[in-house]
């Protein structure tokens, strides 16, 4: 039940507002002056709306709203104004009020104003909840991905590096905040389908047979189908499903080519290949940075989106931190110059 605090020096007005709001199912608390209202809010910050008169005993309504906004910026405040009192409404809005209740009071006006304020409170709370939940979800996803990865190889923290570098590349390519979040989740979970691949196969150090490759190549589709029930993850699933497509159309599982491959999958493909080359796999030793960079350049526009490769190399060359992030020993400046030289060859 939403809770409304009514601050007004006139007991008749308080009773009138209480009756009107309680009829609509609100729980109403009263304060006869500004100090009382502040005390009630400080002692119990569970109000959803404050309705205040301007002519309070210890504080004006505008002063009360300004202080309340410092205590709880998400608490919607309404000021009671007389007809034509535009100046008061304007000053109250500047202090943080979200609306006003017109005097003389009409129950339907009071209801609409309070209802809107309550809805606003709900939306603010929902936004805050999502903002808090999103990083937790990402963290949980990383833990899940690292757990799955542990069954794949000795390579530790591949997913975390992938998330960090994919996010940096997405930013380099100018993607907005929401798309970057999708890329991070896709990068983190790109190999989640490996839960459906036998451990023996994942840990095999010798060459894989054709049949074994067929089994391994099912992991993008397995991964996408595992997350099929999460409606909001259509784009995340697309990254997982298509991260082994190749720009020239020779990849799997759908042999998509060029820009038909989702951008997130093109980003992850470049970063994943780079990190796998740098960190090695049970069946292949880690390669030096120069070789990894050369390999990306060699397969630019055949295996990889050329724009993604260019942006990634640009980013590596520019960001010393980015180079550190993938575990490359740095020699202040020299390595950056070396990368520039490789890129321009
Ligand atoms: Fe994969």
CSV table of C-alpha atoms and ligand atoms in Angstrom, one decimal:
chain,number,residue,atom,x,y,z
A,1,UNK,CA,0.0,0.0,0.0
A,2,UNK,CA,1.6,3.3,-1.0
A,3,UNK,CA,2.3,5.7,1.8
A,4,UNK,CA,1.6,9.4,1.6
A,5,UNK,CA,2.8,12.1,4.0
A,6,UNK,CA,0.5,15.1,4.2
A,7,UNK,CA,2.1,18.3,5.7
A,8,UNK,CA,-0.3,21.1,6.4
A,9,UNK,CA,-1.0,23.3,9.3
A,10,UNK,CA,-4.7,23.2,8.9
A,11,UNK,CA,-6.2,20.0,10.6
A,12,UNK,CA,-9.3,20.3,8.4
A,13,UNK,CA,-7.2,20.2,5.2
A,14,UNK,CA,-5.2,17.3,6.5
A,15,UNK,CA,-8.4,15.4,7.3
A,16,UNK,CA,-9.9,16.2,3.9
A,17,UNK,CA,-6.8,14.9,2.1
A,18,UNK,CA,-6.6,11.9,4.3
A,19,UNK,CA,-10.2,10.9,3.6
A,20,UNK,CA,-9.7,11.4,-0.1
A,21,UNK,CA,-6.5,9.3,-0.3
A,22,UNK,CA,-7.6,6.6,2.1
A,23,UNK,CA,-10.6,6.0,-0.1
A,24,UNK,CA,-8.2,5.2,-2.9
A,25,UNK,CA,-6.3,2.7,-0.7
A,26,UNK,CA,-3.3,4.9,0.3
A,27,UNK,CA,-1.9,4.9,3.8
A,28,UNK,CA,-1.7,8.4,5.1
A,29,UNK,CA,0.5,10.0,7.7
A,30,UNK,CA,0.1,13.6,8.8
A,31,UNK,CA,2.5,16.4,9.9
A,32,UNK,CA,1.3,19.8,11.1
A,33,UNK,CA,4.5,21.6,10.3
A,34,UNK,CA,7.8,21.3,8.4
A,35,UNK,CA,9.8,20.1,11.3
A,36,UNK,CA,7.2,17.3,12.0
A,37,UNK,CA,7.3,16.3,8.3
A,38,UNK,CA,11.1,16.1,8.3
A,39,UNK,CA,11.1,14.1,11.5
A,40,UNK,CA,8.6,11.6,10.0
A,41,UNK,CA,10.7,11.2,6.9
A,42,UNK,CA,14.0,10.9,8.8
A,43,UNK,CA,12.5,8.3,11.2
A,44,UNK,CA,10.7,6.4,8.6
A,45,UNK,CA,11.8,6.8,5.0
A,46,UNK,CA,9.2,4.5,3.6
A,47,UNK,CA,6.9,7.2,2.2
A,48,UNK,CA,6.1,7.2,-1.5
A,49,UNK,CA,4.8,10.7,-1.8
A,50,UNK,CA,5.0,14.0,0.2
A,51,UNK,CA,2.1,16.4,-0.2
A,52,UNK,CA,2.9,19.8,1.4
A,53,UNK,CA,1.3,23.2,1.8
A,54,UNK,CA,3.6,26.2,1.3
A,55,UNK,CA,2.5,28.0,4.5
A,56,UNK,CA,3.9,25.6,7.2
A,57,UNK,CA,4.8,26.8,10.6
A,58,UNK,CA,8.6,26.1,10.9
A,59,UNK,CA,9.6,25.8,7.2
A,60,UNK,CA,7.9,26.9,4.0
A,61,UNK,CA,6.7,24.0,1.7
A,62,UNK,CA,9.5,24.9,-0.8
A,63,UNK,CA,12.2,24.8,1.9
A,64,UNK,CA,10.8,21.5,3.1
A,65,UNK,CA,10.9,20.0,-0.4
A,66,UNK,CA,14.5,21.2,-0.9
A,67,UNK,CA,15.6,19.5,2.4
A,68,UNK,CA,13.6,16.3,1.6
A,69,UNK,CA,15.3,16.1,-1.8
A,70,UNK,CA,18.6,16.0,0.0
A,71,UNK,CA,17.5,13.2,2.3
A,72,UNK,CA,15.7,11.1,-0.3
A,73,UNK,CA,16.1,12.5,-3.9
A,74,UNK,CA,13.7,9.8,-5.2
A,75,UNK,CA,10.8,10.8,-3.0
A,76,UNK,CA,8.2,12.7,-5.2
A,77,UNK,CA,7.0,15.9,-3.6
A,78,UNK,CA,3.8,17.8,-4.5
A,79,UNK,CA,3.0,21.3,-3.4
A,80,UNK,CA,-0.4,22.7,-2.8
A,81,UNK,CA,-1.0,25.9,-4.8
A,82,UNK,CA,-3.9,28.2,-5.3
A,83,UNK,CA,-5.2,28.9,-8.8
A,84,UNK,CA,-2.9,31.2,-10.7
A,85,UNK,CA,0.0,30.8,-8.3
A,86,UNK,CA,2.4,30.0,-11.1
A,87,UNK,CA,5.4,31.6,-9.3
A,88,UNK,CA,5.1,29.3,-6.3
A,89,UNK,CA,4.7,26.2,-8.6
A,90,UNK,CA,7.8,27.2,-10.5
A,91,UNK,CA,9.9,27.8,-7.4
A,92,UNK,CA,8.7,24.5,-5.9
A,93,UNK,CA,9.6,22.7,-9.1
A,94,UNK,CA,13.1,24.2,-9.0
A,95,UNK,CA,13.4,22.9,-5.4
A,96,UNK,CA,12.5,19.4,-6.6
A,97,UNK,CA,8.7,19.1,-6.6
A,98,UNK,CA,7.4,16.9,-9.3
A,99,UNK,CA,3.9,18.4,-9.4
A,100,UNK,CA,1.3,20.4,-7.5
A,101,UNK,CA,-2.2,19.9,-6.0
A,102,UNK,CA,-4.5,22.7,-6.9
A,103,UNK,CA,-6.6,24.5,-4.3
A,104,UNK,CA,-9.5,24.4,-3.7
A,105,UNK,CA,-9.1,20.7,-3.5
A,106,UNK,CA,-11.1,18.4,-5.8
A,107,UNK,CA,-10.8,14.7,-5.0
A,108,UNK,CA,-10.3,13.7,-8.7
A,109,UNK,CA,-7.4,16.2,-9.1
A,110,UNK,CA,-5.8,15.1,-5.8
A,111,UNK,CA,-6.0,11.4,-6.9
A,112,UNK,CA,-4.5,12.0,-10.3
A,113,UNK,CA,-1.6,14.1,-8.9
A,114,UNK,CA,-0.8,11.5,-6.2
A,115,UNK,CA,-1.2,8.6,-8.5
A,116,UNK,CA,1.3,10.1,-11.0
A,117,UNK,CA,3.7,10.7,-8.2
A,118,UNK,CA,3.4,7.2,-6.9
A,119,UNK,CA,4.0,5.8,-10.4
A,120,UNK,CA,7.1,8.0,-10.7
A,121,UNK,CA,8.4,6.6,-7.4
A,122,UNK,CA,7.8,3.1,-8.6
A,123,UNK,CA,9.7,3.8,-11.9
A,124,UNK,CA,12.6,5.3,-10.1
A,125,UNK,CA,12.8,2.3,-7.7
A,126,UNK,CA,12.6,-0.1,-10.7
A,127,UNK,CA,15.4,1.8,-12.4
A,128,UNK,CA,17.6,1.7,-9.3
A,129,UNK,CA,16.9,-2.0,-8.9
A,130,UNK,CA,17.9,-2.7,-12.5
A,131,UNK,CA,21.0,-0.6,-12.2
A,132,UNK,CA,22.0,-2.6,-9.1
A,133,UNK,CA,21.0,-5.9,-10.6
A,134,UNK,CA,22.8,-5.5,-13.9
A,135,UNK,CA,26.3,-5.6,-12.5
A,136,UNK,CA,25.4,-8.5,-10.2
A,137,UNK,CA,24.0,-10.4,-13.2
A,138,UNK,CA,27.2,-9.7,-15.1
A,139,UNK,CA,29.3,-10.9,-12.2
A,140,UNK,CA,27.3,-14.0,-11.8
A,141,UNK,CA,27.6,-14.7,-15.5
A,142,UNK,CA,31.3,-14.3,-15.3
A,143,UNK,CA,31.5,-16.8,-12.5
A,144,UNK,CA,29.3,-19.2,-14.4
A,145,UNK,CA,31.5,-18.8,-17.5
A,146,UNK,CA,34.7,-19.3,-15.6
A,147,UNK,CA,33.3,-22.4,-14.0
A,148,UNK,CA,32.4,-23.9,-17.4
A,149,UNK,CA,35.7,-22.8,-18.8
A,150,UNK,CA,37.5,-24.7,-16.0
A,151,UNK,CA,36.4,-27.9,-17.6
A,152,UNK,CA,37.8,-26.8,-21.0
A,153,UNK,CA,41.4,-26.0,-20.4
A,154,UNK,CA,44.0,-24.7,-17.9
A,155,UNK,CA,43.6,-21.2,-19.2
A,156,UNK,CA,42.4,-19.2,-16.4
A,157,UNK,CA,40.3,-16.0,-16.6
A,158,UNK,CA,39.9,-16.2,-20.4
A,159,UNK,CA,36.3,-15.1,-20.1
A,160,UNK,CA,37.2,-12.1,-17.9
A,161,UNK,CA,39.8,-11.0,-20.4
A,162,UNK,CA,37.4,-11.6,-23.2
A,163,UNK,CA,34.7,-9.5,-21.5
A,164,UNK,CA,37.2,-6.6,-20.9
A,165,UNK,CA,38.7,-6.6,-24.3
A,166,UNK,CA,35.4,-7.1,-26.2
A,167,UNK,CA,33.9,-4.2,-24.2
A,168,UNK,CA,36.9,-2.0,-25.1
A,169,UNK,CA,36.6,-2.9,-28.7
A,170,UNK,CA,32.9,-2.3,-28.7
A,171,UNK,CA,33.6,1.1,-27.2
A,172,UNK,CA,36.3,1.7,-29.8
A,173,UNK,CA,33.8,1.0,-32.5
A,174,UNK,CA,31.4,3.6,-31.0
A,175,UNK,CA,28.7,1.2,-29.6
A,176,UNK,CA,26.4,2.7,-27.1
A,177,UNK,CA,26.1,1.6,-23.4
A,178,UNK,CA,23.3,-0.9,-24.0
A,179,UNK,CA,25.0,-2.6,-26.9
A,180,UNK,CA,28.2,-2.8,-25.0
A,181,UNK,CA,26.4,-4.6,-22.2
A,182,UNK,CA,25.1,-7.1,-24.7
A,183,UNK,CA,28.6,-7.6,-26.1
A,184,UNK,CA,29.9,-8.2,-22.6
A,185,UNK,CA,27.3,-10.9,-21.8
A,186,UNK,CA,27.8,-12.5,-25.2
A,187,UNK,CA,31.6,-12.5,-24.7
A,188,UNK,CA,31.3,-13.9,-21.3
A,189,UNK,CA,28.9,-16.8,-22.3
A,190,UNK,CA,30.2,-17.4,-25.9
A,191,UNK,CA,31.4,-20.9,-25.1
A,192,UNK,CA,28.7,-21.8,-22.6
A,193,UNK,CA,27.6,-24.6,-25.0
A,194,UNK,CA,30.8,-26.5,-24.1
A,195,UNK,CA,28.9,-27.9,-21.2
A,196,UNK,CA,27.4,-30.2,-23.8
A,197,UNK,CA,30.8,-31.3,-25.1
A,198,UNK,CA,32.5,-34.3,-23.4
A,199,UNK,CA,35.4,-33.4,-21.1
A,200,UNK,CA,37.7,-35.8,-22.7
A,201,UNK,CA,37.3,-34.0,-26.0
A,202,UNK,CA,37.8,-30.6,-24.5
A,203,UNK,CA,41.0,-31.7,-22.8
A,204,UNK,CA,42.4,-33.7,-25.6
A,205,UNK,CA,45.9,-32.5,-26.4
A,206,UNK,CA,46.3,-34.4,-29.7
A,207,UNK,CA,44.7,-33.6,-33.0
A,208,UNK,CA,40.9,-34.0,-33.1
A,209,UNK,CA,39.4,-36.4,-35.6
A,210,UNK,CA,36.8,-35.2,-38.1
A,211,UNK,CA,34.0,-36.7,-35.9
A,212,UNK,CA,35.4,-35.0,-32.8
A,213,UNK,CA,35.5,-31.7,-34.6
A,214,UNK,CA,31.8,-32.2,-35.6
A,215,UNK,CA,30.9,-32.6,-31.9
A,216,UNK,CA,33.0,-29.6,-30.8
A,217,UNK,CA,31.4,-27.5,-33.5
A,218,UNK,CA,28.0,-28.0,-32.0
A,219,UNK,CA,28.8,-25.8,-29.0
A,220,UNK,CA,27.6,-22.5,-30.4
A,221,UNK,CA,24.1,-23.9,-31.1
A,222,UNK,CA,24.0,-25.8,-27.8
A,223,UNK,CA,24.9,-22.5,-26.0
A,224,UNK,CA,22.2,-20.5,-27.7
A,225,UNK,CA,19.6,-23.1,-27.1
A,226,UNK,CA,20.5,-23.3,-23.4
A,227,UNK,CA,19.5,-19.6,-23.1
A,228,UNK,CA,16.5,-19.9,-25.3
A,229,UNK,CA,14.1,-19.1,-22.5
A,230,UNK,CA,15.6,-15.7,-21.7
A,231,UNK,CA,13.4,-13.4,-23.8
A,232,UNK,CA,15.6,-10.3,-23.3
A,233,UNK,CA,18.7,-12.1,-24.5
A,234,UNK,CA,18.0,-12.4,-28.2
A,235,UNK,CA,21.1,-10.5,-29.1
A,236,UNK,CA,23.2,-12.3,-26.6
A,237,UNK,CA,22.1,-15.6,-28.0
A,238,UNK,CA,23.0,-14.3,-31.5
A,239,UNK,CA,26.6,-13.6,-30.3
A,240,UNK,CA,26.8,-17.1,-28.8
A,241,UNK,CA,25.4,-18.8,-31.8
A,242,UNK,CA,27.5,-17.0,-34.4
A,243,UNK,CA,30.9,-16.4,-32.7
A,244,UNK,CA,32.5,-19.0,-35.0
A,245,UNK,CA,31.1,-17.6,-38.3
A,246,UNK,CA,33.8,-16.2,-40.6
A,247,UNK,CA,33.6,-13.0,-42.6
A,248,UNK,CA,34.0,-14.8,-45.9
A,249,UNK,CA,31.1,-17.2,-45.1
A,250,UNK,CA,33.2,-20.3,-44.4
A,251,UNK,CA,32.4,-20.5,-40.6
A,252,UNK,CA,29.8,-22.3,-38.6
A,253,UNK,CA,27.1,-23.1,-37.7
A,254,UNK,CA,25.1,-21.0,-40.3
A,255,UNK,CA,27.9,-20.0,-42.8
A,256,UNK,CA,26.8,-16.4,-42.4
A,257,UNK,CA,29.1,-13.9,-44.3
A,258,UNK,CA,30.1,-10.3,-43.9
A,259,UNK,CA,27.7,-8.0,-42.1
A,260,UNK,CA,25.0,-10.7,-41.9
A,261,UNK,CA,27.1,-11.9,-38.9
A,262,UNK,CA,25.9,-10.0,-35.8
A,263,UNK,CA,28.3,-7.2,-34.9
A,264,UNK,CA,28.7,-8.6,-31.4
A,265,UNK,CA,29.8,-12.0,-32.8
A,266,UNK,CA,32.3,-10.3,-35.1
A,267,UNK,CA,33.8,-8.4,-32.1
A,268,UNK,CA,34.0,-11.5,-30.0
A,269,UNK,CA,35.5,-13.6,-32.8
A,270,UNK,CA,38.5,-11.2,-33.1
A,271,UNK,CA,39.1,-10.9,-29.4
A,272,UNK,CA,38.6,-14.6,-28.7
A,273,UNK,CA,41.0,-15.6,-31.5
A,274,UNK,CA,43.6,-13.1,-30.2
A,275,UNK,CA,43.3,-14.3,-26.6
A,276,UNK,CA,43.4,-18.0,-27.5
A,277,UNK,CA,46.6,-17.3,-29.6
A,278,UNK,CA,48.2,-15.4,-26.8
A,279,UNK,CA,47.3,-17.8,-24.0
A,280,UNK,CA,47.5,-21.1,-25.9
A,281,UNK,CA,45.4,-24.3,-25.7
A,282,UNK,CA,46.1,-27.9,-24.7
A,283,UNK,CA,46.7,-28.7,-28.3
A,284,UNK,CA,48.6,-25.5,-29.2
A,285,UNK,CA,51.3,-23.4,-27.5
A,286,UNK,CA,50.8,-19.7,-26.8
A,287,UNK,CA,52.1,-17.5,-29.5
A,288,UNK,CA,54.1,-14.3,-29.2
A,289,UNK,CA,52.3,-11.0,-29.5
A,290,UNK,CA,53.8,-10.3,-32.9
A,291,UNK,CA,52.5,-13.6,-34.3
A,292,UNK,CA,49.0,-13.1,-32.9
A,293,UNK,CA,48.8,-9.6,-34.4
A,294,UNK,CA,50.2,-10.9,-37.7
A,295,UNK,CA,47.6,-13.6,-37.7
A,296,UNK,CA,44.8,-11.2,-37.2
A,297,UNK,CA,46.1,-9.1,-40.0
A,298,UNK,CA,46.5,-12.1,-42.3
A,299,UNK,CA,42.9,-13.1,-41.8
A,300,UNK,CA,41.5,-9.6,-41.9
A,301,UNK,CA,38.4,-9.8,-44.2
A,302,UNK,CA,38.6,-13.5,-44.6
A,303,UNK,CA,38.0,-14.8,-41.1
A,304,UNK,CA,37.5,-11.5,-39.4
A,305,UNK,CA,35.6,-8.3,-39.9
A,306,UNK,CA,38.3,-5.9,-41.2
A,307,UNK,CA,36.9,-3.0,-39.3
A,308,UNK,CA,37.0,-5.0,-36.1
A,309,UNK,CA,40.6,-6.0,-36.7
A,310,UNK,CA,41.7,-2.5,-37.5
A,311,UNK,CA,40.0,-1.1,-34.4
A,312,UNK,CA,41.4,-3.8,-32.2
A,313,UNK,CA,44.9,-3.2,-33.4
A,314,UNK,CA,44.5,0.5,-33.1
A,315,UNK,CA,43.3,0.0,-29.6
A,316,UNK,CA,46.2,-2.3,-28.7
A,317,UNK,CA,48.7,0.1,-30.1
A,318,UNK,CA,47.2,3.1,-28.3
A,319,UNK,CA,46.3,1.6,-25.0
A,320,UNK,CA,49.2,0.4,-22.9
A,321,UNK,CA,46.7,-0.8,-20.3
A,322,UNK,CA,45.0,-2.9,-22.9
A,323,UNK,CA,48.3,-4.6,-23.7
A,324,UNK,CA,48.9,-5.2,-20.0
A,325,UNK,CA,45.4,-6.6,-19.7
A,326,UNK,CA,46.2,-9.6,-22.0
A,327,UNK,CA,49.4,-10.4,-20.1
A,328,UNK,CA,51.9,-9.1,-22.6
A,329,UNK,CA,55.1,-7.9,-21.1
A,330,UNK,CA,55.5,-4.3,-22.0
A,331,UNK,CA,58.7,-2.3,-22.7
A,332,UNK,CA,57.5,1.3,-22.3
A,333,UNK,CA,56.7,2.6,-25.7
A,334,UNK,CA,58.8,0.1,-27.7
A,335,UNK,CA,56.0,-2.4,-27.9
A,336,UNK,CA,53.5,0.2,-29.0
A,337,UNK,CA,55.9,1.3,-31.8
A,338,UNK,CA,56.3,-2.3,-32.7
A,339,UNK,CA,52.6,-2.8,-33.0
A,340,UNK,CA,52.3,0.3,-35.2
A,341,UNK,CA,55.0,-1.0,-37.5
A,342,UNK,CA,53.2,-4.4,-37.7
A,343,UNK,CA,49.9,-2.8,-38.4
A,344,UNK,CA,51.4,-0.6,-41.3
A,345,UNK,CA,53.2,-3.5,-43.0
B,1,LIG,FE1,33.7,-21.2,-29.2
